[in-house]
Amino acid sequence: MSSIVPLCAGQETLLAIQKVAYSAWDATYRAIISTDQFDYMFQWMYSLSALQDQMEIKQHSFYGGYDAGQLTGFVSVEWPIIESNFAKVHKLYVDPNLHKTGLGRQLLQRVFDEAKIRHCTEVRLNVNKNNSAQAFYEKLGFQLLYAEVIDIGQGYVMDDYVMGIKL
């Protein structure tokens, strides 16, 4: 059982997020997307400046799971803006060596708890159509809402399902 705590944009924390993300991405996306797209997307989402921007400018909340003082997983979420009643999970990654330990569930539970406090009625997320994590989300009660293809530049797209869970 890890402790789940809010994360801030300090250099050490950002580097720890990058490390967990790279490990999880390497295990998940190498078989799904090209190396060029992997490199492009990882830089786009996980450079230190991109992470800092997500935390400080976009105001995404990051929560991390720690075990023995090491960050072992994290989740980022965007809280609703006016006229929206759902929270949007942008990232959920756990060290691949710790899959099936309950950490992913703990991280999402933190989001659910905070979402209820903020009067959200739903949590949504995108998952690549070929990502086996879909089964994990379904097991937690997420349902497929729709498919979407998002142009992310450089000729690349994210081919995703949008999933949601009512709170």
Coordinates of C-alpha atoms in Angstrom, one line a residue:
M1 CA 0.0 0.0 0.0
S2 CA 1.5 3.3 -1.1
S3 CA 0.9 6.7 0.2
I4 CA -0.8 8.9 -2.4
V5 CA 0.2 12.6 -2.1
P6 CA -0.2 15.7 -4.2
L7 CA 2.9 16.5 -6.4
C8 CA 4.4 19.9 -7.1
A9 CA 6.6 21.2 -9.9
G10 CA 10.0 20.9 -8.2
Q11 CA 12.9 19.6 -10.3
E12 CA 13.3 16.4 -8.4
T13 CA 9.6 15.6 -8.6
L14 CA 9.5 16.3 -12.4
L15 CA 12.5 14.0 -13.0
A16 CA 10.8 11.3 -10.9
I17 CA 7.6 11.7 -13.0
Q18 CA 9.6 11.4 -16.2
K19 CA 11.3 8.3 -15.0
V20 CA 8.1 6.5 -14.1
A21 CA 6.4 7.7 -17.3
Y22 CA 9.3 6.5 -19.5
S23 CA 9.3 3.1 -17.9
A24 CA 5.6 2.7 -18.3
W25 CA 5.6 4.1 -21.8
D26 CA 8.4 1.8 -22.9
A27 CA 6.5 -1.2 -21.7
T28 CA 3.2 -0.1 -23.2
Y29 CA 3.7 2.0 -26.3
R30 CA 6.8 0.5 -28.0
A31 CA 4.6 -2.2 -29.5
I32 CA 1.7 0.2 -30.3
I33 CA 3.3 3.2 -32.0
S34 CA 6.4 3.9 -34.1
T35 CA 9.7 4.8 -32.4
D36 CA 9.5 8.3 -34.0
Q37 CA 6.0 8.9 -32.7
F38 CA 7.0 7.5 -29.3
D39 CA 9.9 10.0 -29.1
Y40 CA 7.8 12.9 -30.4
M41 CA 4.9 12.3 -28.0
F42 CA 7.1 11.6 -25.0
Q43 CA 9.0 14.9 -25.5
W44 CA 5.7 16.7 -26.1
M45 CA 4.1 15.5 -22.9
Y46 CA 7.0 14.7 -20.6
S47 CA 9.8 17.3 -21.1
L48 CA 10.4 19.1 -17.9
S49 CA 8.9 22.3 -19.4
A50 CA 5.8 20.4 -20.6
L51 CA 5.3 18.9 -17.1
Q52 CA 5.8 22.2 -15.4
D53 CA 3.4 23.9 -17.8
Q54 CA 0.7 21.2 -17.1
M55 CA 1.1 21.8 -13.3
E56 CA 1.5 25.6 -13.2
I57 CA -0.3 27.0 -16.2
K58 CA -2.9 24.4 -17.1
Q59 CA -3.4 23.7 -13.3
H60 CA -3.6 19.9 -13.7
S61 CA -3.4 18.2 -10.3
F62 CA -0.8 15.5 -10.0
Y63 CA -0.9 12.8 -7.3
G64 CA 1.9 10.4 -6.8
G65 CA 2.2 7.0 -5.2
Y66 CA 5.4 6.5 -3.1
D67 CA 7.0 3.3 -1.9
A68 CA 10.1 3.4 0.3
G69 CA 10.6 7.1 -0.7
Q70 CA 10.4 6.4 -4.4
L71 CA 7.7 7.7 -6.8
T72 CA 6.2 4.5 -8.3
G73 CA 3.2 5.8 -10.0
F74 CA 1.2 9.0 -10.7
V75 CA -2.0 10.4 -12.1
S76 CA -2.8 13.8 -13.5
V77 CA -6.2 15.3 -13.7
E78 CA -7.9 18.4 -15.0
W79 CA -10.8 19.6 -13.0
P80 CA -13.9 20.9 -14.7
I81 CA -14.2 24.3 -16.0
I82 CA -17.5 26.2 -16.3
E83 CA -20.4 24.2 -17.8
S84 CA -18.6 20.8 -17.4
N85 CA -19.3 18.3 -14.6
F86 CA -16.6 15.8 -15.3
A87 CA -12.9 15.6 -14.3
K88 CA -10.5 14.5 -17.1
V89 CA -7.6 12.1 -16.2
H90 CA -4.8 13.0 -18.6
K91 CA -2.2 10.6 -17.3
L92 CA -2.1 7.4 -15.2
Y93 CA 1.1 5.5 -15.1
V94 CA 2.6 2.9 -12.7
D95 CA 6.0 1.4 -12.8
P96 CA 5.5 -1.8 -14.9
N97 CA 7.1 -3.9 -12.1
L98 CA 4.3 -2.8 -9.8
H99 CA 1.3 -3.6 -12.1
K100 CA -1.4 -5.6 -10.4
T101 CA -0.4 -4.3 -6.9
G102 CA -3.4 -2.0 -6.5
L103 CA -1.4 1.3 -7.0
G104 CA -3.4 2.3 -10.2
R105 CA -6.6 1.7 -8.3
Q106 CA -5.4 3.8 -5.4
L107 CA -4.4 6.6 -7.7
L108 CA -7.8 6.6 -9.4
Q109 CA -9.5 6.4 -6.0
R110 CA -7.8 9.6 -5.0
V111 CA -9.1 11.2 -8.2
F112 CA -12.6 9.9 -7.5
D113 CA -12.6 11.2 -3.9
E114 CA -11.3 14.6 -4.9
A115 CA -13.8 14.7 -7.8
K116 CA -16.7 14.2 -5.5
I117 CA -15.5 17.0 -3.2
R118 CA -15.5 19.2 -6.3
H119 CA -19.0 18.1 -7.2
C120 CA -18.0 16.3 -10.4
T121 CA -20.5 13.6 -11.5
E122 CA -18.1 11.8 -13.8
V123 CA -14.4 11.1 -14.5
R124 CA -13.3 10.6 -18.1
L125 CA -10.0 9.5 -19.7
N126 CA -8.6 8.6 -23.1
V127 CA -6.9 5.3 -23.7
N128 CA -5.2 4.2 -26.9
K129 CA -7.4 1.7 -28.8
N130 CA -4.6 -0.9 -28.6
N131 CA -3.6 -0.4 -25.0
S132 CA -4.4 -3.3 -22.7
A133 CA -5.1 -0.9 -19.9
Q134 CA -8.7 -0.8 -21.3
A135 CA -9.4 -4.0 -19.3
F136 CA -8.2 -2.4 -16.1
Y137 CA -10.5 0.6 -16.6
E138 CA -13.4 -1.6 -17.4
K139 CA -12.8 -3.6 -14.3
L140 CA -13.1 -0.4 -12.3
G141 CA -16.4 0.4 -13.9
F142 CA -15.3 2.7 -16.7
Q143 CA -17.5 2.4 -19.9
L144 CA -16.6 3.2 -23.5
L145 CA -18.2 6.5 -24.4
Y146 CA -16.9 7.0 -28.0
A147 CA -13.8 6.8 -30.2
E148 CA -11.8 9.8 -31.3
V149 CA -8.7 10.5 -33.4
I150 CA -6.7 13.5 -32.3
D151 CA -4.2 15.2 -34.6
I152 CA -1.1 15.9 -32.4
G153 CA 1.1 17.4 -35.2
Q154 CA 4.1 16.1 -37.2
G155 CA 1.7 13.8 -39.0
Y156 CA 0.9 11.8 -35.9
V157 CA -2.5 11.1 -34.3
M158 CA -3.7 9.6 -31.1
D159 CA -6.3 6.9 -31.9
D160 CA -8.2 6.6 -28.7
Y161 CA -11.3 5.5 -26.9
V162 CA -12.8 7.9 -24.4
M163 CA -14.0 6.1 -21.3
G164 CA -16.0 7.4 -18.4
I165 CA -17.3 6.4 -15.0
K166 CA -20.2 8.0 -13.2
L167 CA -19.6 8.9 -9.6

